[in-house]
Amino acid sequence: MSTHKWIAILDFGSQYSQLIARRVREQHVYSELMRFDTSAADLRRRNPSGIILSGGPSSVFDQGAPRGDPEIFNLGVPVLGICYGMQFTAQALGGKVRPGQTREYGRARISVVTPNALLQNLPAELDVWMSHGDQVAELPPGFVRLAQTPACPNAAMGHVGRKIYGLQFHPEVVHTPQGTQLLRHFLFDVCGCAGDWRMSAFIAESVAHIREQVGTEHVICGLSGGVDSSVVAALLHRAIGLQLHCIFVDNGLLRHGEAEQVEATFREKLGLDLRVAHAQDRFLDALDGVTDPEAKRKTIGRVFIEVFADEARRLSDCRFLAQGTLYPDVIESSSPIGGPSATIKSHHNVGGLPPDLKFRLIEPVRELFKDEVRALGRELGLDNELIERQPFPGPGLAVRILGAVTRERVALLQKADVCVQQEIRKLPNAGEIWQSFAVLLPVQSVGVMGDGRTYENVCAIRAVNSLDGMTADWTRLPYDTLAVLSNRIINEVRGINRVVFDISSKPPATIEWE
């Protein structure tokens, strides 16, 4: 955790909780999502500069509704409650909450009633985003009304002396245009944060922590060539140099030329100790006859562990294992309200190693979001081509080949994917596209090539825009680009005679097809 001033965000289950954390970090203030029931004693021990209480899907009247520790209001630390967080604050401090006579969902316009540190230098009327049924009917003792709407008399409240505030609307979403300015007032004017959390400081702190944690021991890092593991490897290399040993497993399911690129970058250019396990046949043999998506992932995961373990045993003096776990992975691993999260697909980090391989875990970027990992990579001097690389699934092309995975089908998809990557790079907005790739479908269609009839494979093109992969919208690729892609794939990849374009968003679809 950062040694700088920081903000604790207690998560009551809002779909926007991660967004609050991101908005705070965008102001160069470290923030961390914590369970809604984190005790006041734990918070006192960790000494945040401020606390934000998120919204949530519950009503304070619901049986089993999430309730925080009311002692957090006695820590002498500024508190900002958002939506449900405001209602919990009011109820905990002696105010009254009631079901609203009129529910407010979507855009609303608030009128500022009382000038204050939170709403200073803002217009007298603000467009905001509401999402609530309940509302604060009576303010707690000592609180004043800060803003109102016709349907919600207490759209914002505050106790200036105790520095406790509540907002019925969501300042973290783009639909509240002045929301970022309002959050800045809370961070800097109310909490006294300095805005000095930078990647250079994160590197210095991480290097010191890694050296202290590792000492003279050695570390294994599973290197995939993706952004996360690459940045982890570079950070560890800066911290412990030759005490780091990277293992790259070539599973035969990578993009064309990817294995060679990984070796050239990390062994030859960066000088890392890189061990390459050429295990293409082992993976493809294990996938023979496997068509179920989850069975594919589990098969690949099992074989990966076997291959990785074989390589790790050759490094018998290593006591630590490094992984590229990111903050969204940490958040999604458990429900903020304490229940189990739904399993959408198996995770691909190294886990389940044999009993004889007992490593202590190092996850140096587990506090960072994806865009922050990219910024860290730039600060570490990694090439922009690697840093801006699109996310690639752990199971590789196996989850982009629907149905049976064979050597022939892998080769087909690799060739089609080359066409997609080359044409997407030509677009002026290529850097804004989160992911773009080809998918080989388990159907064949009739076509005509020359004077002959064909009955060959169908390829789908997928391109999406996203901030962090949790939600995504399909990218409106230019028709000319789609035309070139269709023409190239059909003409250059023998075995594909039809190309389609996927226009599904996440949700309800996922980004990958499997």
Short mmCIF file of N, CA and C in Angstrom, two decimals, residues 87-237:
data_model
loop_
_atom_site.label_atom_id
_atom_site.label_comp_id
_atom_site.label_asym_id
_atom_site.label_seq_id
_atom_site.Cartn_x
_atom_site.Cartn_y
_atom_site.Cartn_z
N GLN A 87 -27.34 7.56 2.59
CA GLN A 87 -28.48 7.11 3.39
C GLN A 87 -28.01 6.38 4.64
N PHE A 88 -26.97 5.54 4.49
CA PHE A 88 -26.41 4.86 5.66
C PHE A 88 -25.85 5.88 6.65
N THR A 89 -25.18 6.90 6.14
CA THR A 89 -24.62 7.94 7.00
C THR A 89 -25.72 8.63 7.79
N ALA A 90 -26.78 9.03 7.09
CA ALA A 90 -27.88 9.73 7.76
C ALA A 90 -28.51 8.85 8.83
N GLN A 91 -28.77 7.61 8.50
CA GLN A 91 -29.41 6.69 9.45
C GLN A 91 -28.51 6.43 10.66
N ALA A 92 -27.21 6.25 10.40
CA ALA A 92 -26.27 5.94 11.48
C ALA A 92 -26.09 7.11 12.44
N LEU A 93 -26.30 8.35 11.95
CA LEU A 93 -26.04 9.54 12.78
C LEU A 93 -27.30 10.20 13.29
N GLY A 94 -28.43 9.49 13.19
CA GLY A 94 -29.65 10.01 13.81
C GLY A 94 -30.61 10.69 12.87
N GLY A 95 -30.36 10.66 11.58
CA GLY A 95 -31.32 11.19 10.62
C GLY A 95 -32.36 10.15 10.27
N LYS A 96 -33.25 10.50 9.35
CA LYS A 96 -34.30 9.57 8.93
C LYS A 96 -34.29 9.42 7.41
N VAL A 97 -34.44 8.17 6.98
CA VAL A 97 -34.51 7.84 5.56
C VAL A 97 -35.90 7.30 5.28
N ARG A 98 -36.44 7.64 4.12
CA ARG A 98 -37.76 7.12 3.76
C ARG A 98 -37.76 6.79 2.27
N PRO A 99 -38.67 5.91 1.87
CA PRO A 99 -38.82 5.67 0.43
C PRO A 99 -39.29 6.96 -0.25
N GLY A 100 -38.64 7.32 -1.33
CA GLY A 100 -38.99 8.56 -2.02
C GLY A 100 -40.38 8.50 -2.63
N GLN A 101 -41.11 9.61 -2.59
CA GLN A 101 -42.42 9.65 -3.24
C GLN A 101 -42.27 9.52 -4.75
N THR A 102 -41.15 10.05 -5.25
CA THR A 102 -40.83 9.92 -6.68
C THR A 102 -39.43 9.37 -6.80
N ARG A 103 -39.28 8.25 -7.47
CA ARG A 103 -37.95 7.68 -7.67
C ARG A 103 -37.23 8.49 -8.74
N GLU A 104 -35.92 8.59 -8.60
CA GLU A 104 -35.12 9.33 -9.58
C GLU A 104 -34.06 8.40 -10.16
N TYR A 105 -34.15 8.13 -11.43
CA TYR A 105 -33.15 7.34 -12.14
C TYR A 105 -32.76 8.10 -13.40
N GLY A 106 -31.49 8.41 -13.53
CA GLY A 106 -31.03 9.12 -14.72
C GLY A 106 -30.68 10.56 -14.42
N ARG A 107 -30.75 11.38 -15.42
CA ARG A 107 -30.33 12.78 -15.30
C ARG A 107 -31.29 13.57 -14.41
N ALA A 108 -30.70 14.46 -13.62
CA ALA A 108 -31.47 15.37 -12.77
C ALA A 108 -30.69 16.67 -12.67
N ARG A 109 -31.36 17.69 -12.16
CA ARG A 109 -30.70 18.99 -12.00
C ARG A 109 -30.85 19.43 -10.55
N ILE A 110 -29.72 19.61 -9.89
CA ILE A 110 -29.76 20.03 -8.48
C ILE A 110 -29.50 21.53 -8.38
N SER A 111 -30.04 22.11 -7.33
CA SER A 111 -29.80 23.52 -7.00
C SER A 111 -28.98 23.58 -5.73
N VAL A 112 -27.88 24.30 -5.77
CA VAL A 112 -27.03 24.45 -4.58
C VAL A 112 -27.72 25.41 -3.62
N VAL A 113 -27.90 24.97 -2.36
CA VAL A 113 -28.60 25.75 -1.35
C VAL A 113 -27.62 26.45 -0.41
N THR A 114 -26.59 25.71 0.01
CA THR A 114 -25.63 26.23 0.99
C THR A 114 -24.22 26.17 0.42
N PRO A 115 -23.56 27.31 0.22
CA PRO A 115 -22.15 27.28 -0.23
C PRO A 115 -21.29 26.52 0.78
N ASN A 116 -20.37 25.71 0.28
CA ASN A 116 -19.55 24.89 1.17
C ASN A 116 -18.31 24.43 0.44
N ALA A 117 -17.40 23.81 1.18
CA ALA A 117 -16.12 23.38 0.58
C ALA A 117 -16.32 22.37 -0.54
N LEU A 118 -17.35 21.53 -0.44
CA LEU A 118 -17.56 20.48 -1.43
C LEU A 118 -18.06 21.04 -2.76
N LEU A 119 -18.94 22.04 -2.70
CA LEU A 119 -19.59 22.55 -3.91
C LEU A 119 -19.08 23.94 -4.28
N GLN A 120 -17.94 24.34 -3.74
CA GLN A 120 -17.42 25.67 -4.02
C GLN A 120 -17.01 25.80 -5.49
N ASN A 121 -17.12 27.04 -5.99
CA ASN A 121 -16.71 27.37 -7.37
C ASN A 121 -17.44 26.56 -8.42
N LEU A 122 -18.64 26.09 -8.08
CA LEU A 122 -19.46 25.37 -9.04
C LEU A 122 -20.71 26.20 -9.32
N PRO A 123 -21.37 25.98 -10.47
CA PRO A 123 -22.58 26.73 -10.78
C PRO A 123 -23.67 26.51 -9.73
N ALA A 124 -24.62 27.42 -9.68
CA ALA A 124 -25.70 27.32 -8.72
C ALA A 124 -26.62 26.14 -9.03
N GLU A 125 -26.63 25.73 -10.28
CA GLU A 125 -27.40 24.55 -10.67
C GLU A 125 -26.48 23.59 -11.42
N LEU A 126 -26.59 22.31 -11.11
CA LEU A 126 -25.70 21.30 -11.70
C LEU A 126 -26.50 20.15 -12.26
N ASP A 127 -26.08 19.65 -13.43
CA ASP A 127 -26.63 18.42 -13.96
C ASP A 127 -25.93 17.25 -13.28
N VAL A 128 -26.71 16.30 -12.78
CA VAL A 128 -26.15 15.16 -12.06
C VAL A 128 -26.85 13.88 -12.51
N TRP A 129 -26.31 12.75 -12.04
CA TRP A 129 -26.89 11.44 -12.36
C TRP A 129 -27.39 10.80 -11.07
N MET A 130 -28.72 10.56 -11.05
CA MET A 130 -29.35 9.97 -9.88
C MET A 130 -29.65 8.49 -10.13
N SER A 131 -29.70 7.73 -9.07
CA SER A 131 -30.11 6.33 -9.15
C SER A 131 -30.56 5.87 -7.77
N HIS A 132 -31.79 6.29 -7.39
CA HIS A 132 -32.21 5.98 -6.02
C HIS A 132 -33.73 5.91 -5.92
N GLY A 133 -34.19 5.14 -4.93
CA GLY A 133 -35.60 5.13 -4.55
C GLY A 133 -35.77 5.78 -3.20
N ASP A 134 -34.93 5.35 -2.23
CA ASP A 134 -34.97 5.97 -0.90
C ASP A 134 -34.29 7.33 -0.93
N GLN A 135 -34.59 8.14 0.08
CA GLN A 135 -33.90 9.41 0.22
C GLN A 135 -33.91 9.84 1.68
N VAL A 136 -33.02 10.77 2.02
CA VAL A 136 -32.92 11.28 3.39
C VAL A 136 -34.06 12.26 3.62
N ALA A 137 -34.95 11.92 4.59
CA ALA A 137 -36.11 12.77 4.87
C ALA A 137 -35.78 13.81 5.93
N GLU A 138 -35.02 13.38 6.95
CA GLU A 138 -34.61 14.32 8.01
C GLU A 138 -33.11 14.22 8.19
N LEU A 139 -32.43 15.37 8.20
CA LEU A 139 -30.98 15.38 8.33
C LEU A 139 -30.57 15.03 9.76
N PRO A 140 -29.42 14.40 9.94
CA PRO A 140 -28.92 14.12 11.29
C PRO A 140 -28.62 15.44 12.00
N PRO A 141 -28.58 15.43 13.33
CA PRO A 141 -28.25 16.65 14.10
C PRO A 141 -26.93 17.26 13.65
N GLY A 142 -26.93 18.58 13.45
CA GLY A 142 -25.72 19.29 13.06
C GLY A 142 -25.48 19.37 11.57
N PHE A 143 -26.26 18.62 10.78
CA PHE A 143 -26.09 18.65 9.32
C PHE A 143 -26.97 19.73 8.71
N VAL A 144 -26.52 20.24 7.56
CA VAL A 144 -27.30 21.22 6.81
C VAL A 144 -27.50 20.72 5.39
N ARG A 145 -28.58 21.19 4.79
CA ARG A 145 -28.86 20.86 3.39
C ARG A 145 -27.91 21.64 2.51
N LEU A 146 -27.27 20.94 1.57
CA LEU A 146 -26.33 21.60 0.65
C LEU A 146 -26.92 21.80 -0.73
N ALA A 147 -27.79 20.87 -1.16
CA ALA A 147 -28.37 20.96 -2.50
C ALA A 147 -29.69 20.21 -2.50
N GLN A 148 -30.55 20.52 -3.50
CA GLN A 148 -31.86 19.91 -3.56
C GLN A 148 -32.32 19.78 -5.01
N THR A 149 -33.30 18.91 -5.22
CA THR A 149 -34.05 18.85 -6.48
C THR A 149 -35.52 18.91 -6.08
N PRO A 150 -36.41 19.17 -7.02
CA PRO A 150 -37.84 19.18 -6.67
C PRO A 150 -38.31 17.87 -6.04
N ALA A 151 -37.73 16.75 -6.48
CA ALA A 151 -38.16 15.44 -5.97
C ALA A 151 -37.35 14.99 -4.76
N CYS A 152 -36.20 15.63 -4.53
CA CYS A 152 -35.30 15.19 -3.46
C CYS A 152 -34.80 16.42 -2.70
N PRO A 153 -35.49 16.81 -1.62
CA PRO A 153 -35.10 18.04 -0.91
C PRO A 153 -33.68 18.00 -0.36
N ASN A 154 -33.19 16.81 -0.01
CA ASN A 154 -31.83 16.70 0.53
C ASN A 154 -30.95 15.94 -0.46
N ALA A 155 -30.65 16.57 -1.58
CA ALA A 155 -29.82 15.92 -2.60
C ALA A 155 -28.35 15.91 -2.19
N ALA A 156 -27.98 16.77 -1.23
CA ALA A 156 -26.63 16.78 -0.67
C ALA A 156 -26.73 17.35 0.73
N MET A 157 -25.90 16.80 1.63
CA MET A 157 -25.92 17.27 3.01
C MET A 157 -24.49 17.35 3.53
N GLY A 158 -24.30 18.07 4.62
CA GLY A 158 -22.95 18.17 5.16
C GLY A 158 -22.92 18.64 6.60
N HIS A 159 -21.93 18.15 7.33
CA HIS A 159 -21.62 18.66 8.67
C HIS A 159 -20.21 19.23 8.56
N VAL A 160 -20.14 20.55 8.42
CA VAL A 160 -18.87 21.20 8.10
C VAL A 160 -17.83 20.95 9.19
N GLY A 161 -18.24 21.03 10.46
CA GLY A 161 -17.29 20.85 11.55
C GLY A 161 -16.68 19.46 11.57
N ARG A 162 -17.50 18.43 11.34
CA ARG A 162 -17.01 17.05 11.38
C ARG A 162 -16.49 16.58 10.01
N LYS A 163 -16.69 17.43 9.00
CA LYS A 163 -16.25 17.09 7.63
C LYS A 163 -16.88 15.78 7.15
N ILE A 164 -18.17 15.64 7.38
CA ILE A 164 -18.93 14.49 6.91
C ILE A 164 -19.96 14.98 5.91
N TYR A 165 -19.94 14.41 4.70
CA TYR A 165 -20.81 14.87 3.63
C TYR A 165 -21.56 13.70 3.02
N GLY A 166 -22.69 14.02 2.39
CA GLY A 166 -23.45 13.01 1.67
C GLY A 166 -23.99 13.56 0.37
N LEU A 167 -23.94 12.74 -0.67
CA LEU A 167 -24.48 13.11 -1.98
C LEU A 167 -25.47 12.04 -2.41
N GLN A 168 -26.68 12.46 -2.78
CA GLN A 168 -27.64 11.47 -3.26
C GLN A 168 -27.36 11.07 -4.70
N PHE A 169 -26.56 11.86 -5.41
CA PHE A 169 -26.24 11.59 -6.81
C PHE A 169 -24.83 10.99 -6.92
N HIS A 170 -24.45 10.61 -8.13
CA HIS A 170 -23.17 9.94 -8.36
C HIS A 170 -22.18 10.90 -9.04
N PRO A 171 -21.20 11.42 -8.32
CA PRO A 171 -20.23 12.33 -8.94
C PRO A 171 -19.20 11.60 -9.80
N GLU A 172 -19.09 10.27 -9.64
CA GLU A 172 -18.03 9.52 -10.33
C GLU A 172 -18.35 9.19 -11.78
N VAL A 173 -19.61 9.34 -12.21
CA VAL A 173 -19.98 8.96 -13.57
C VAL A 173 -19.88 10.17 -14.50
N VAL A 174 -19.68 9.89 -15.79
CA VAL A 174 -19.50 10.98 -16.75
C VAL A 174 -20.78 11.80 -16.91
N HIS A 175 -21.94 11.23 -16.51
CA HIS A 175 -23.21 11.93 -16.66
C HIS A 175 -23.37 13.04 -15.62
N THR A 176 -22.43 13.12 -14.66
CA THR A 176 -22.37 14.27 -13.75
C THR A 176 -21.16 15.10 -14.18
N PRO A 177 -21.36 16.08 -15.08
CA PRO A 177 -20.22 16.77 -15.72
C PRO A 177 -19.24 17.40 -14.74
N GLN A 178 -19.73 17.98 -13.64
CA GLN A 178 -18.82 18.61 -12.67
C GLN A 178 -18.41 17.64 -11.55
N GLY A 179 -18.69 16.35 -11.74
CA GLY A 179 -18.42 15.38 -10.70
C GLY A 179 -16.95 15.28 -10.33
N THR A 180 -16.08 15.36 -11.33
CA THR A 180 -14.65 15.28 -11.04
C THR A 180 -14.20 16.47 -10.21
N GLN A 181 -14.71 17.66 -10.53
CA GLN A 181 -14.34 18.85 -9.76
C GLN A 181 -14.82 18.72 -8.32
N LEU A 182 -16.02 18.15 -8.15
CA LEU A 182 -16.55 17.97 -6.81
C LEU A 182 -15.68 16.99 -6.02
N LEU A 183 -15.28 15.89 -6.66
CA LEU A 183 -14.40 14.93 -5.99
C LEU A 183 -13.05 15.56 -5.65
N ARG A 184 -12.56 16.43 -6.53
CA ARG A 184 -11.30 17.11 -6.26
C ARG A 184 -11.43 17.98 -5.00
N HIS A 185 -12.56 18.65 -4.85
CA HIS A 185 -12.77 19.46 -3.65
C HIS A 185 -12.70 18.58 -2.40
N PHE A 186 -13.33 17.40 -2.47
CA PHE A 186 -13.29 16.51 -1.31
C PHE A 186 -11.86 16.04 -1.04
N LEU A 187 -11.14 15.65 -2.09
CA LEU A 187 -9.79 15.11 -1.91
C LEU A 187 -8.81 16.15 -1.41
N PHE A 188 -8.84 17.31 -2.02
CA PHE A 188 -7.80 18.31 -1.74
C PHE A 188 -8.20 19.34 -0.69
N ASP A 189 -9.43 19.85 -0.78
CA ASP A 189 -9.85 20.92 0.14
C ASP A 189 -10.34 20.36 1.47
N VAL A 190 -10.99 19.21 1.44
CA VAL A 190 -11.53 18.63 2.67
C VAL A 190 -10.54 17.68 3.32
N CYS A 191 -9.95 16.77 2.51
CA CYS A 191 -9.07 15.73 3.07
C CYS A 191 -7.60 16.15 3.13
N GLY A 192 -7.24 17.19 2.38
CA GLY A 192 -5.85 17.66 2.42
C GLY A 192 -4.87 16.78 1.68
N CYS A 193 -5.35 16.02 0.69
CA CYS A 193 -4.44 15.19 -0.11
C CYS A 193 -3.55 16.07 -0.98
N ALA A 194 -2.39 15.54 -1.33
CA ALA A 194 -1.41 16.34 -2.08
C ALA A 194 -1.43 16.05 -3.58
N GLY A 195 -2.02 14.95 -4.01
CA GLY A 195 -2.01 14.60 -5.42
C GLY A 195 -0.62 14.24 -5.90
N ASP A 196 0.14 13.54 -5.06
CA ASP A 196 1.53 13.24 -5.39
C ASP A 196 1.78 11.74 -5.61
N TRP A 197 0.72 10.99 -5.83
CA TRP A 197 0.90 9.55 -6.09
C TRP A 197 1.22 9.37 -7.58
N ARG A 198 2.48 9.09 -7.88
CA ARG A 198 2.96 8.94 -9.26
C ARG A 198 3.61 7.58 -9.45
N MET A 199 3.72 7.16 -10.71
CA MET A 199 4.32 5.85 -10.99
C MET A 199 5.79 5.81 -10.58
N SER A 200 6.48 6.94 -10.67
CA SER A 200 7.88 6.95 -10.25
C SER A 200 7.99 6.64 -8.76
N ALA A 201 7.05 7.19 -7.98
CA ALA A 201 7.04 6.90 -6.54
C ALA A 201 6.63 5.45 -6.29
N PHE A 202 5.68 4.96 -7.09
CA PHE A 202 5.25 3.57 -6.94
C PHE A 202 6.41 2.62 -7.21
N ILE A 203 7.21 2.92 -8.22
CA ILE A 203 8.36 2.06 -8.55
C ILE A 203 9.35 2.04 -7.38
N ALA A 204 9.67 3.22 -6.87
CA ALA A 204 10.63 3.28 -5.76
C ALA A 204 10.13 2.50 -4.55
N GLU A 205 8.85 2.65 -4.22
CA GLU A 205 8.28 1.94 -3.07
C GLU A 205 8.26 0.44 -3.33
N SER A 206 7.87 0.04 -4.57
CA SER A 206 7.77 -1.38 -4.90
C SER A 206 9.13 -2.05 -4.89
N VAL A 207 10.12 -1.39 -5.47
CA VAL A 207 11.47 -1.95 -5.49
C VAL A 207 11.98 -2.18 -4.07
N ALA A 208 11.78 -1.19 -3.22
CA ALA A 208 12.23 -1.34 -1.83
C ALA A 208 11.49 -2.48 -1.14
N HIS A 209 10.19 -2.57 -1.38
CA HIS A 209 9.39 -3.62 -0.74
C HIS A 209 9.80 -5.00 -1.24
N ILE A 210 10.01 -5.13 -2.57
CA ILE A 210 10.40 -6.42 -3.15
C ILE A 210 11.75 -6.87 -2.60
N ARG A 211 12.71 -5.95 -2.52
CA ARG A 211 14.04 -6.29 -2.00
C ARG A 211 13.96 -6.74 -0.55
N GLU A 212 13.11 -6.04 0.22
CA GLU A 212 12.94 -6.41 1.63
C GLU A 212 12.27 -7.78 1.75
N GLN A 213 11.26 -8.03 0.89
CA GLN A 213 10.52 -9.28 0.95
C GLN A 213 11.36 -10.47 0.49
N VAL A 214 12.13 -10.28 -0.57
CA VAL A 214 12.86 -11.39 -1.19
C VAL A 214 14.21 -11.63 -0.52
N GLY A 215 14.87 -10.58 -0.13
CA GLY A 215 16.21 -10.73 0.44
C GLY A 215 17.17 -11.31 -0.58
N THR A 216 17.83 -12.41 -0.22
CA THR A 216 18.79 -13.05 -1.14
C THR A 216 18.18 -14.24 -1.87
N GLU A 217 16.87 -14.48 -1.67
CA GLU A 217 16.21 -15.61 -2.34
C GLU A 217 16.01 -15.32 -3.83
N HIS A 218 15.57 -16.35 -4.56
CA HIS A 218 15.34 -16.21 -5.99
C HIS A 218 13.84 -16.32 -6.29
N VAL A 219 13.43 -15.72 -7.42
CA VAL A 219 12.01 -15.59 -7.78
C VAL A 219 11.77 -16.16 -9.16
N ILE A 220 10.66 -16.90 -9.30
CA ILE A 220 10.20 -17.37 -10.60
C ILE A 220 9.05 -16.49 -11.05
N CYS A 221 9.06 -16.11 -12.32
CA CYS A 221 7.97 -15.32 -12.89
C CYS A 221 7.46 -16.02 -14.13
N GLY A 222 6.18 -16.33 -14.15
CA GLY A 222 5.58 -16.89 -15.36
C GLY A 222 5.34 -15.77 -16.35
N LEU A 223 6.06 -15.80 -17.44
CA LEU A 223 6.02 -14.71 -18.43
C LEU A 223 5.23 -15.15 -19.65
N SER A 224 4.16 -14.43 -19.95
CA SER A 224 3.35 -14.78 -21.12
C SER A 224 3.65 -13.90 -22.32
N GLY A 225 4.30 -12.76 -22.08
CA GLY A 225 4.51 -11.79 -23.15
C GLY A 225 3.43 -10.73 -23.19
N GLY A 226 2.37 -10.90 -22.36
CA GLY A 226 1.34 -9.89 -22.25
C GLY A 226 1.80 -8.71 -21.42
N VAL A 227 0.97 -7.68 -21.36
CA VAL A 227 1.34 -6.45 -20.66
C VAL A 227 1.60 -6.72 -19.18
N ASP A 228 0.70 -7.42 -18.52
CA ASP A 228 0.78 -7.58 -17.07
C ASP A 228 2.05 -8.31 -16.64
N SER A 229 2.27 -9.50 -17.20
CA SER A 229 3.44 -10.28 -16.80
C SER A 229 4.73 -9.61 -17.25
N SER A 230 4.70 -8.90 -18.38
CA SER A 230 5.89 -8.20 -18.86
C SER A 230 6.30 -7.08 -17.91
N VAL A 231 5.31 -6.32 -17.45
CA VAL A 231 5.60 -5.22 -16.52
C VAL A 231 6.08 -5.78 -15.19
N VAL A 232 5.47 -6.86 -14.73
CA VAL A 232 5.92 -7.50 -13.49
C VAL A 232 7.37 -7.95 -13.61
N ALA A 233 7.71 -8.58 -14.75
CA ALA A 233 9.07 -9.05 -14.96
C ALA A 233 10.06 -7.89 -14.97
N ALA A 234 9.69 -6.80 -15.65
CA ALA A 234 10.58 -5.64 -15.72
C ALA A 234 10.77 -5.01 -14.34
N LEU A 235 9.69 -4.93 -13.56
CA LEU A 235 9.78 -4.35 -12.22
C LEU A 235 10.65 -5.22 -11.31
N LEU A 236 10.45 -6.53 -11.36
CA LEU A 236 11.26 -7.44 -10.55
C LEU A 236 12.72 -7.42 -10.98
N HIS A 237 12.95 -7.33 -12.28
CA HIS A 237 14.33 -7.29 -12.78
C HIS A 237 15.04 -6.05 -12.25
#
